[in-house]
Short mmCIF file of C-alpha atoms in Angstrom, two decimals:
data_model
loop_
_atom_site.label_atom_id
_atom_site.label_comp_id
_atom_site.label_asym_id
_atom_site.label_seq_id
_atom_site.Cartn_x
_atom_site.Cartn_y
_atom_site.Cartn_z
CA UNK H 25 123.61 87.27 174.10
CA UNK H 26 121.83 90.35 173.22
CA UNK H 27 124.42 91.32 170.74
CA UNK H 28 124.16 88.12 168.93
CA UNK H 29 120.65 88.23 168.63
CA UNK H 30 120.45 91.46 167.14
CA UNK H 31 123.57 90.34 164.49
CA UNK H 32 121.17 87.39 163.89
CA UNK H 33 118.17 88.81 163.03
CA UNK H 34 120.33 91.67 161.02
CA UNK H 35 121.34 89.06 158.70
CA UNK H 36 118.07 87.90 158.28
CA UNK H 37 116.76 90.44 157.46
CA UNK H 38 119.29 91.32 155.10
CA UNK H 39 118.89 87.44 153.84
CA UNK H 40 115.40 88.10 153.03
CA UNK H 41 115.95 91.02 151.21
CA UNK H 42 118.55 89.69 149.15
CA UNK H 43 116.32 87.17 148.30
CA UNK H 44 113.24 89.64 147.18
CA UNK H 45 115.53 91.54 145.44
CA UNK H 46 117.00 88.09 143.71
CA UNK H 47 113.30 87.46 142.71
CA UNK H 48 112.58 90.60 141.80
CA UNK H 49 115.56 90.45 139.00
CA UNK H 50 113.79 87.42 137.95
CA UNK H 51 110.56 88.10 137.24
CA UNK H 52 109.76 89.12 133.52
CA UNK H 53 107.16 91.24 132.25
CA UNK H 54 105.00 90.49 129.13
CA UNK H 55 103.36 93.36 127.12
CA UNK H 56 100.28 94.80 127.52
CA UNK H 57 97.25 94.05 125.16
CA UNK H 58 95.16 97.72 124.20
CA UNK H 59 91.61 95.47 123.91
CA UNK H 60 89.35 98.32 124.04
CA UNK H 61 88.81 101.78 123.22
CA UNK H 62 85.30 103.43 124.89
CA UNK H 63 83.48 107.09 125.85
CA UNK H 64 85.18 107.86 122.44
CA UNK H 65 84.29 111.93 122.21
CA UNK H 66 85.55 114.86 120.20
CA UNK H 67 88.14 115.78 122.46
CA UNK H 68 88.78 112.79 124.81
CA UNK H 69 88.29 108.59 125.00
CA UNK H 70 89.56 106.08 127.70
CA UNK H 71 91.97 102.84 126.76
CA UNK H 72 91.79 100.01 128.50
CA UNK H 73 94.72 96.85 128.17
CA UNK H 74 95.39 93.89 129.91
CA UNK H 75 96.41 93.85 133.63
CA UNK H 76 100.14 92.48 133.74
CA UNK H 77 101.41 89.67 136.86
CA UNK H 78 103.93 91.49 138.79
CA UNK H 79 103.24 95.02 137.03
CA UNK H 80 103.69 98.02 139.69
CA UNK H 81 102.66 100.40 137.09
CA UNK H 82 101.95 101.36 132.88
CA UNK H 83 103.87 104.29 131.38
CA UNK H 84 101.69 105.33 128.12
CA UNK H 85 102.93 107.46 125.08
CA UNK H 86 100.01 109.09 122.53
CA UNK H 87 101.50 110.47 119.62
CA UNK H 88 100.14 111.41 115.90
CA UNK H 89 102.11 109.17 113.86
CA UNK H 90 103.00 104.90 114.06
CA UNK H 91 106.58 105.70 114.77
CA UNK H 92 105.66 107.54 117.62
CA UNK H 93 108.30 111.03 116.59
CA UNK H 94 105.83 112.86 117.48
CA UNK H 95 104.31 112.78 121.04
CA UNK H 96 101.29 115.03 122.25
CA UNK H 97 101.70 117.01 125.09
CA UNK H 98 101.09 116.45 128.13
CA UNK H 99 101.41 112.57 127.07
CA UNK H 100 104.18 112.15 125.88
CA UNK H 101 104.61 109.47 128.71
CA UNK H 102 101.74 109.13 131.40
CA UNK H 103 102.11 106.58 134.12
CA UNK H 104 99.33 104.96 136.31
CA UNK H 105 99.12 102.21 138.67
CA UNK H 106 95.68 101.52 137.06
CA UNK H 107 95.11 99.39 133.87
CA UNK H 108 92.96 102.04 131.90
CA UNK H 109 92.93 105.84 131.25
CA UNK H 110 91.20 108.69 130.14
CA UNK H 111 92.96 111.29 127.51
CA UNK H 112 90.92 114.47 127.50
CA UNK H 113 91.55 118.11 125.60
CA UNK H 114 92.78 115.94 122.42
CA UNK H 115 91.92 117.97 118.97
CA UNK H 116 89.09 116.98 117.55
CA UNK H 117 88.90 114.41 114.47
CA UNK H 118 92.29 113.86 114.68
CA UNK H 119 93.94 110.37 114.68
CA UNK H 120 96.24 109.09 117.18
CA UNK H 121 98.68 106.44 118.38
CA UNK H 122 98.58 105.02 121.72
CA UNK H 123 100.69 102.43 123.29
CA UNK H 124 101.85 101.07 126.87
CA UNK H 125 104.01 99.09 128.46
CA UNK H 126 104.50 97.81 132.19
CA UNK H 127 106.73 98.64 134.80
CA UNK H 128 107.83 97.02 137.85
CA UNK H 129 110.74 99.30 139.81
CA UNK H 130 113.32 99.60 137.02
CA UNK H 131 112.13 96.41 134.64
CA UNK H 132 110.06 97.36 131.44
CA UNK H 133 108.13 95.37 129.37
CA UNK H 134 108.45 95.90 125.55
CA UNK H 135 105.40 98.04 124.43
CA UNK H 136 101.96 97.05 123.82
CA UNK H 137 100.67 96.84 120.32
CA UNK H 138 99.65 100.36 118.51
CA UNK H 139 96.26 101.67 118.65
CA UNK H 140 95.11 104.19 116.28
CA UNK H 141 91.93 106.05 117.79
CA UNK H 142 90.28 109.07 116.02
CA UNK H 143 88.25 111.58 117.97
CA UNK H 144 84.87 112.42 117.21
CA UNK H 145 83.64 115.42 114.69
CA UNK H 146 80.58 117.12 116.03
CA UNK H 147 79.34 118.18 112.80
CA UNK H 148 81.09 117.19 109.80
CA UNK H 149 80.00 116.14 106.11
CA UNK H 150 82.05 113.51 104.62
CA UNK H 151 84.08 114.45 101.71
CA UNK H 152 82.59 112.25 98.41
CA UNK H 153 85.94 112.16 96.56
CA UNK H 154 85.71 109.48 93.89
CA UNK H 155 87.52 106.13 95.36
CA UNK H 156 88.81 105.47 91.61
CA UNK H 157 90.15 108.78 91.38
CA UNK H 158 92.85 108.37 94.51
CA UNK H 159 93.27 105.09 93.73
CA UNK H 160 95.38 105.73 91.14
CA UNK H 161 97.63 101.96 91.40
CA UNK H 162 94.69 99.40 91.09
CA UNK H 163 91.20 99.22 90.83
CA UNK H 164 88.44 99.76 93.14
CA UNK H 165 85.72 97.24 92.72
CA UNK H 166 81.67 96.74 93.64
CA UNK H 167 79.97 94.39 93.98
CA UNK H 168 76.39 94.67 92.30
CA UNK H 169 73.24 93.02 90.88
CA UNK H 170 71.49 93.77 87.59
CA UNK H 171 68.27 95.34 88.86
CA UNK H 172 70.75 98.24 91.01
CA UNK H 173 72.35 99.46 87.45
CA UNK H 174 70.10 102.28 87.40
CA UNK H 175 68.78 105.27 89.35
CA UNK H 176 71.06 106.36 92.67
CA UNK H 177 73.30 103.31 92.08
CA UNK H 178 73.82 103.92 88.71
CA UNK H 179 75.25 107.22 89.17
CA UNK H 180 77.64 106.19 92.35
CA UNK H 181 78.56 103.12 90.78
CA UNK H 182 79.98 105.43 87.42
CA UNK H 183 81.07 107.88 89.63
CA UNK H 184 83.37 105.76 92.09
CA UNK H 185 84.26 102.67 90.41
CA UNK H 186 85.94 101.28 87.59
CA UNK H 187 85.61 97.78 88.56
CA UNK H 188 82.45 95.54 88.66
CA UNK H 189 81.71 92.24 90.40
CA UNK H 190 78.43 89.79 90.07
CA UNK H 191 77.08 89.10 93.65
CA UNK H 192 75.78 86.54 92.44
CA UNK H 193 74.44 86.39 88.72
CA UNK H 194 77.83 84.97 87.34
CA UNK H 195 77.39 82.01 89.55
CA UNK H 196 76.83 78.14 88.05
CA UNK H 197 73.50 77.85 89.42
CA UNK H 198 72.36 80.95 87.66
CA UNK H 199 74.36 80.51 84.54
CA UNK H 200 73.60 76.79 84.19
CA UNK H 201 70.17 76.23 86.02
CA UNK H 202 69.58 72.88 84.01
CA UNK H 203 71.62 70.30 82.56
CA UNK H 204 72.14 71.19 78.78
CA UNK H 205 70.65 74.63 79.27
CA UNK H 206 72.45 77.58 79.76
CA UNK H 207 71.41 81.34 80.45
CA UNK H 208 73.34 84.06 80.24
CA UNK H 209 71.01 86.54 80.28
CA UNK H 210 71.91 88.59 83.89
CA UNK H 211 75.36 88.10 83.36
CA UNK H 212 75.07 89.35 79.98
CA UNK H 213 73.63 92.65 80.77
CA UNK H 214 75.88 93.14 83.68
CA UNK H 215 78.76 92.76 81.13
CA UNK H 216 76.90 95.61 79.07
CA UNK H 217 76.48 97.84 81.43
CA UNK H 218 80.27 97.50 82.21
CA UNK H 219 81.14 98.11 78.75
CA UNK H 220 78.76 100.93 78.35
CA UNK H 221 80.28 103.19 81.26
CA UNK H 222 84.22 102.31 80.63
CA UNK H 223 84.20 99.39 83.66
CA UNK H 224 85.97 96.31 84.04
CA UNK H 225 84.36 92.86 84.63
CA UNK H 226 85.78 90.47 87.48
CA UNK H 227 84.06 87.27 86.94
CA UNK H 228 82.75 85.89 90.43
CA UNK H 229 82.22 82.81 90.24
CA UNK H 230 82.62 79.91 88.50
CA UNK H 231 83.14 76.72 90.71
CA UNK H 232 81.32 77.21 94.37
CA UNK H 233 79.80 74.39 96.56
CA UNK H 234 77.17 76.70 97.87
CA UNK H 235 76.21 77.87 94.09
CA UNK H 236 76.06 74.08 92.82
CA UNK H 237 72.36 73.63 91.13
CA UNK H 238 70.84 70.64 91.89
CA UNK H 239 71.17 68.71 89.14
CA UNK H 240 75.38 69.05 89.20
CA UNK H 241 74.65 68.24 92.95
CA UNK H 242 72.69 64.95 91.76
CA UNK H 243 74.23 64.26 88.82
CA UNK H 244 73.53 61.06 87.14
CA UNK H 245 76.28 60.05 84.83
CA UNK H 246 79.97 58.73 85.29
CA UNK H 247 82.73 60.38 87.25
CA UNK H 248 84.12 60.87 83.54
CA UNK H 249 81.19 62.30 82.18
CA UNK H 250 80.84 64.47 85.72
CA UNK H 251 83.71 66.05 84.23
CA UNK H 252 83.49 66.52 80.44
CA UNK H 253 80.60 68.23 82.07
CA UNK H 254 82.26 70.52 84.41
CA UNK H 255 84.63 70.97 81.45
CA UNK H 256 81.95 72.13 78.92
CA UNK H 257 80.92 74.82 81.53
CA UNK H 258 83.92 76.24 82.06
CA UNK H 259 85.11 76.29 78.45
CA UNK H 260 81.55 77.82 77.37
CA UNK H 261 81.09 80.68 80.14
CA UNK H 262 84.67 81.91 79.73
CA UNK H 263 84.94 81.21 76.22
CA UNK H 264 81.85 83.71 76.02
CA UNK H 265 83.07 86.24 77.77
CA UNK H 266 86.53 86.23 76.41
CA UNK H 267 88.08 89.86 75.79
CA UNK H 268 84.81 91.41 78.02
CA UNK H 269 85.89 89.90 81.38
CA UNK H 270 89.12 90.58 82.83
CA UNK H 271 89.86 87.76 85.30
CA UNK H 272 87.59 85.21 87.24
CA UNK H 273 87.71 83.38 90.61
CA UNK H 274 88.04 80.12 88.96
CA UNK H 275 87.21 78.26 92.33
CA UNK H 276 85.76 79.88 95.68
CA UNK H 277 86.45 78.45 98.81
CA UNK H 278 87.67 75.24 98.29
CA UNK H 279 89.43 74.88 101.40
CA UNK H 280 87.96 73.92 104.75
CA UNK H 281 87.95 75.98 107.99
CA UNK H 282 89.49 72.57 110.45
CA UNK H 283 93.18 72.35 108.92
CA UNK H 284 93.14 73.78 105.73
CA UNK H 285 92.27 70.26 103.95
CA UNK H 286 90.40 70.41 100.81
CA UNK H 287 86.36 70.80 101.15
CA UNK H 288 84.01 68.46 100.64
CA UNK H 289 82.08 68.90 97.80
CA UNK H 290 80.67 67.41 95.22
CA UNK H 291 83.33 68.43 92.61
CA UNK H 292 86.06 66.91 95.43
CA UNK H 293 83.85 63.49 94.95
CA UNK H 294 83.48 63.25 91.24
CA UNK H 295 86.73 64.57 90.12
CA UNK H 296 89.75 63.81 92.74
CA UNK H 297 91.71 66.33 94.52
CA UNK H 298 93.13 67.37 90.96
CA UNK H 299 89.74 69.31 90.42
CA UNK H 300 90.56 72.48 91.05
CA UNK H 301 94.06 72.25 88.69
CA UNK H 302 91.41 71.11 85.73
CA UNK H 303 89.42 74.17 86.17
CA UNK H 304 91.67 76.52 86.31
CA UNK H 305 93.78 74.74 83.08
CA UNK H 306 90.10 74.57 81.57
CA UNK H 307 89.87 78.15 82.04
CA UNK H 308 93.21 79.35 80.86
CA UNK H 309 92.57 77.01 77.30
CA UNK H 310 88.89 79.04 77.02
CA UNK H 311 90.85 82.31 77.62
CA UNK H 312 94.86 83.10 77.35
CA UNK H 313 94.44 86.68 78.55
CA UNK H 314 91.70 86.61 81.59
CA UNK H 315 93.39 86.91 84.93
CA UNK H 316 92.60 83.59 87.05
CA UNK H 317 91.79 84.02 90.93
CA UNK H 318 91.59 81.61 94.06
CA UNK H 319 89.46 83.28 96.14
CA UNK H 320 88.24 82.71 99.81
CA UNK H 321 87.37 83.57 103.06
CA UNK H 322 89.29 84.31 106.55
CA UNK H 323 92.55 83.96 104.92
CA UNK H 324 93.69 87.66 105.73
CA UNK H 325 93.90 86.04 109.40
CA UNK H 326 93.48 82.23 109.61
CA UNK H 327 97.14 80.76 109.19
CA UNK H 328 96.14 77.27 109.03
CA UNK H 329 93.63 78.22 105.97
CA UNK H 330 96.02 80.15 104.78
CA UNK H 331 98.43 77.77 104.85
CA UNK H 332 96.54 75.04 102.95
CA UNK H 333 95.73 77.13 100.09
CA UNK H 334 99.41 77.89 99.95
CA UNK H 335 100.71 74.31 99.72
CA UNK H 336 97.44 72.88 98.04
CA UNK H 337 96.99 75.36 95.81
CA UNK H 338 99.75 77.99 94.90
CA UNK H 339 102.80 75.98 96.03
CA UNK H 340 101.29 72.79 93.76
CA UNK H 341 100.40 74.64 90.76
CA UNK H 342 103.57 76.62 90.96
CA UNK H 343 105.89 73.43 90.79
CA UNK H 344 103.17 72.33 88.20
CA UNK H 345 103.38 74.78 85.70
CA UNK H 346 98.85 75.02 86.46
CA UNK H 347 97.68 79.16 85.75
CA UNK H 348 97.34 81.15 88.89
CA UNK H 349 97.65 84.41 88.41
CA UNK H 350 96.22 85.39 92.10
CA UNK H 351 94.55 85.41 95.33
CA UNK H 352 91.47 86.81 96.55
CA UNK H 353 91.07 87.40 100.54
CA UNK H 354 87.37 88.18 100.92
CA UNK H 355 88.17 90.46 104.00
CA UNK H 356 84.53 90.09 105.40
CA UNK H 357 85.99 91.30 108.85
CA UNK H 358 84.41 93.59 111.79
CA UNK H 359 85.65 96.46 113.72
CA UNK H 360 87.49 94.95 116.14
CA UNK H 361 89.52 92.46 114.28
CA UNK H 362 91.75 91.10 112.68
CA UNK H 363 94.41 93.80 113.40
CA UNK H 364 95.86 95.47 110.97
CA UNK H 365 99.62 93.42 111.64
CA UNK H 366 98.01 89.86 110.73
CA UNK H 367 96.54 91.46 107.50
CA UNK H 368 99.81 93.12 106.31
CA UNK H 369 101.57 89.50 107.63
CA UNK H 370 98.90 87.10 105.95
CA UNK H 371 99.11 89.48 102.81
CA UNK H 372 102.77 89.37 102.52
CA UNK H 373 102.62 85.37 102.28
CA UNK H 374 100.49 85.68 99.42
CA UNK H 375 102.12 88.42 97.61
CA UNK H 376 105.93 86.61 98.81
CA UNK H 377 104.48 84.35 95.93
CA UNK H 378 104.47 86.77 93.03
CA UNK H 379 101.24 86.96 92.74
CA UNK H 380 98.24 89.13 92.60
CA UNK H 381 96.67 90.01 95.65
CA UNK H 382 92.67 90.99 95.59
CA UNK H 383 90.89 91.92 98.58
CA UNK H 384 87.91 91.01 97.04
CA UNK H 385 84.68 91.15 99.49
CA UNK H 386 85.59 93.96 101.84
CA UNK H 387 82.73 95.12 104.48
CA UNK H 388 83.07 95.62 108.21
CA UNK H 389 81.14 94.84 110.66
CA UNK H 390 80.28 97.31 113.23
CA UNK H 391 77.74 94.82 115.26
CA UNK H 392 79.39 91.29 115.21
CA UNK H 393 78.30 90.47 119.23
CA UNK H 394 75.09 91.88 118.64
CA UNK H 395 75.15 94.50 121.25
CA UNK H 396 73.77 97.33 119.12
CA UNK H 397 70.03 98.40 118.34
CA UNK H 398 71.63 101.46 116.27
CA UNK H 399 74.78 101.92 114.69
CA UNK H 400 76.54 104.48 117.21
CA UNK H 401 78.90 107.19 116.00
CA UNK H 402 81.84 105.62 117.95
CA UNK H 403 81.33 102.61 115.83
CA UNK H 404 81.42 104.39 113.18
CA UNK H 405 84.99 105.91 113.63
CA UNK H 406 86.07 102.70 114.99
CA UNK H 407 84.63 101.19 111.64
CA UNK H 408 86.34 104.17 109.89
CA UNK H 409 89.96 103.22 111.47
CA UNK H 410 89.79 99.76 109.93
CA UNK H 411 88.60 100.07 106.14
CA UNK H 412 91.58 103.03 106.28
CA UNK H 413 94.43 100.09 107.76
CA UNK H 414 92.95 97.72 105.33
CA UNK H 415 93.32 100.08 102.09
CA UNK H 416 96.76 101.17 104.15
CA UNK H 417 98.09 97.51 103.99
CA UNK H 418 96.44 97.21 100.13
CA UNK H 419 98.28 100.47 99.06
CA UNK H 420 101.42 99.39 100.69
CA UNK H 421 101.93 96.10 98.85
CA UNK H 422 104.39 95.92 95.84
CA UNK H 423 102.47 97.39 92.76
CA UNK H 424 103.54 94.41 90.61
CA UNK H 425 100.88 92.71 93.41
CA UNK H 426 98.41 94.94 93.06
CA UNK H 427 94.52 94.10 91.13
CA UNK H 428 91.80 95.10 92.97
CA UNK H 429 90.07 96.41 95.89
CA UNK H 430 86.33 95.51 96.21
CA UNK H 431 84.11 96.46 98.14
CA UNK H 432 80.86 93.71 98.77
CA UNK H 433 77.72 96.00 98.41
CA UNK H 434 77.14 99.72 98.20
CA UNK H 435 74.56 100.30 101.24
CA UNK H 436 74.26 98.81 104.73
CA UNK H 437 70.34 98.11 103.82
CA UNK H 438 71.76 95.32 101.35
CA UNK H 439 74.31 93.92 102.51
CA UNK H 440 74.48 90.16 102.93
CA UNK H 441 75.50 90.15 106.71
CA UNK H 442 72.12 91.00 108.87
CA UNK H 443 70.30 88.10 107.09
CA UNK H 444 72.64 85.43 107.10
CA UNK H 445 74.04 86.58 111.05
CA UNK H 446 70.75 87.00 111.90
CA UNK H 447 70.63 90.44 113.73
CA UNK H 448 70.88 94.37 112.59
CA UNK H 449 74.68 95.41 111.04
CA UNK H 450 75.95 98.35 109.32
CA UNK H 451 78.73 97.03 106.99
CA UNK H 452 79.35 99.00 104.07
CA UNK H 453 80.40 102.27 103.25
CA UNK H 454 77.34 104.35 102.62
CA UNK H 455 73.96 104.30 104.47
CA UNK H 456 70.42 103.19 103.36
CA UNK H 457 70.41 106.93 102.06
CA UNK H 458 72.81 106.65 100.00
CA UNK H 459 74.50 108.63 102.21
CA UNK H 460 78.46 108.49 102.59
CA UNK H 461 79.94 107.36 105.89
CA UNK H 462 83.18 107.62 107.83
CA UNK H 463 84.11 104.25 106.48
CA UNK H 464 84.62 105.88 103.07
CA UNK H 465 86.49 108.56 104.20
CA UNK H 466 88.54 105.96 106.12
CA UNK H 467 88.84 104.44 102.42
CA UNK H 468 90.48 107.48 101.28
CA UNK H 469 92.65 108.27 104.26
CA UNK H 470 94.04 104.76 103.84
CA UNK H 471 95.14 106.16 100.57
CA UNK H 472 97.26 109.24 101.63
CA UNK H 473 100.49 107.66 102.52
#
């Protein structure tokens, strides 16, 4: 009796183990996420991913290239039961490329997305090589106002740039303040000073709901003459600037944030959903040569948005024969996100299209929760890590794509970000000094490939 209860609880035992090690074949591991890098130094900084459900372990690899040929010693592959770690005795400002996947006995996950983190400099003076001189396959851009074309600016603007873009003195409610009455007079000497120091003009811009004056917005007469209207404007501003302005944004953000559906404005109202087509056939009769942009916001990593200017906008005027030349993603991003992937992916959709691609409003925020009093030099680098995968994915494109990178504001004391998000940021690429940052040496690494 004995015996048989011992063979009995044998195969038991051997039942249950079968069956753990049945479950065990089952069970599949997803990839970590690398959320966060932190205690960035010279020398060493700690990663930290998402935990995995039935993970035992992480092996982790930190090389000095994206293809991951070659590994650093001693990390060439680290494992840890924990879901963070600390690299030390790493050279200093060097960039590298971590990634990690989970382990449970002999099962792998696929690896994590690649980090790039770059160590800290202790005391190091950023190069000032001219932007326009590396970028040597399109044009670098600013984006300025007529009373900063002098002094400091003056000479960093000549020096860097070859490309020029109103903020916002080429706008309708500048250029048209009252109904029969136009004035030209900013955008007129911004034109100059263009033409005076060998720059180009991108002309920014001429439809925009949040640039409507208030007269357009109340306007009096028919739907018909609402149009003639918007017609005479268009035909007048470009018409003006013909041969002395190389391309416009035609219409700015005319797509909504929901589901990509068309805005609602008070263009939408008066004219139909066949607005924007008039403007931008409006423009092309006023000027045969300009360039002619769609240009808005979030695209580089909204697909929805992206999607409804695609079949609202390029995939209708394409079948239609309507002038589109290209498409401006704003790229007013932040540190953190959107990751360099979705860029080069939402990019490719654009450029898929044979069209021009314009990243047209670049700055990054380094403060976007509002958990800074200071900008901090970690920030900084991490700041520095995404203007260089930005130009990276810009520089990559097909040069048949290619127009124009630029930048919205020289100095993080004017940018438009701290007012309108309410809190202290530190966007752009030079200081309130005038005083370069890593961000534009991150500019000019993303060049070097």
């Amino acid at each position: 009796m004995k015996r048989i209860l011992v063979y009995l609880l044998a195969a038991l035992v051997l039942s249950l183990q079968s069956c753990v090690d049945n479950k065990e074949q089952e069970v599949t591991l997803s990839a970590p996420d690398i959320y966060k890098i932190s205690n960035l130094k010279a020398s060493s900084f700690t990663a930290d991913w998402t935990s995995v459900v039935n993970a035992q372990s992480y092996e982790l690899n930190l090389a000095t290239d994206e293809n991951f040929s070659n590994l650093v010693a001693p990390y060439e592959s680290v494992v840890t039961k924990d879901d963070f770690y600390t690299f030390e005795e790493l050279a200093n400002g060097q960039t590298f490329y971590l990634r990690v996947k989970a382990q449970l006995k002999e099962k792998t996950s696929t690896f994590s997305n690649s980090k790039s983190v770059t160590t800290l400099e202790a005391d190091g003076v950023e190069p000032d090589t001219p932007l326009k001189d590396v970028a040597t396959t399109f044009r670098v851009g600013m984006a300025t106002i007529v009373n900063r074309l002098n002094g400091t600016h003056d000479e960093i603007y000549r020096r860097e740039y070859n490309q020029i873009s109103a903020e916002w003195e080429m706008k309708m409610n500048i250029m048209y303040p009252e109904q029969g009455r136009y004035d030209f007079t900013l955008a007129d000497q911004l034109v100059e000073y263009a033409q005076n120091n060998g720059m180009e003009v991108h002309g920014h811009a001429l439809i925009w709901h949040a640039a409507t004056p208030s007269w357009v917005e109340n306007f009096e007469g028919t739907d018909e003459e609402f149009s003639d209207m918007v017609e005479d404007y268009i035909k007048t501003t470009v018409t003006r600037y013909k041969g002395k302005v190389v391309s416009w944004d035609v219409v700015n953000e005319a797509i909504d944030d929901a589901g990509g559906n068309y805005r609602n404005t008070v263009f939408l109202e008066r004219m139909g959903e066949n607005y924007i087509q008039k403007c931008f056939e409006w423009a092309r009769e006023a000027d045969p040569d300009c360039l002619l942009f769609y240009n808005d916001y979030n695209l580089c990593w909204d697909k929805t948005k992206l999607n409804g200017v695609i079949s609202k906008i390029v995939d209708n005027f394409q079948t239609n024969n309507v002038p589109l030349d290209g498409v401006g993603f704003q790229m007013h991003i932040s540190y953190n996100g959107p990751s360099k992937s979705a860029i080069a992916e939402n990019t490719k959709m654009i450029t898929d299209k044979g069209l021009l691609m314009h990243f047209s409003e670049l700055d990054v925020k380094i403060n976007p929760d509002n958990d800074l009093t200071s900008s901090t030099e970690e920030r900084e680098f991490a700041q520095k890590d995404k203007v260089r995968e930005v130009v990276e994915v810009y520089n990559a494109i097909p040069e048949s794509s290619k127009f124009a990178l630029t930048i919205w504001g020289l100095k993080d004391n004017e940018s438009w970000i701290p007012s309108v998000q309410g809190h202290d940021d530190w966007p752009l690429l030079y200081d309130k000094d005038f005083v370069i940052k890593k961000a534009h040496t991150g500019f000019l690494e993303g060049l070097q490939e």
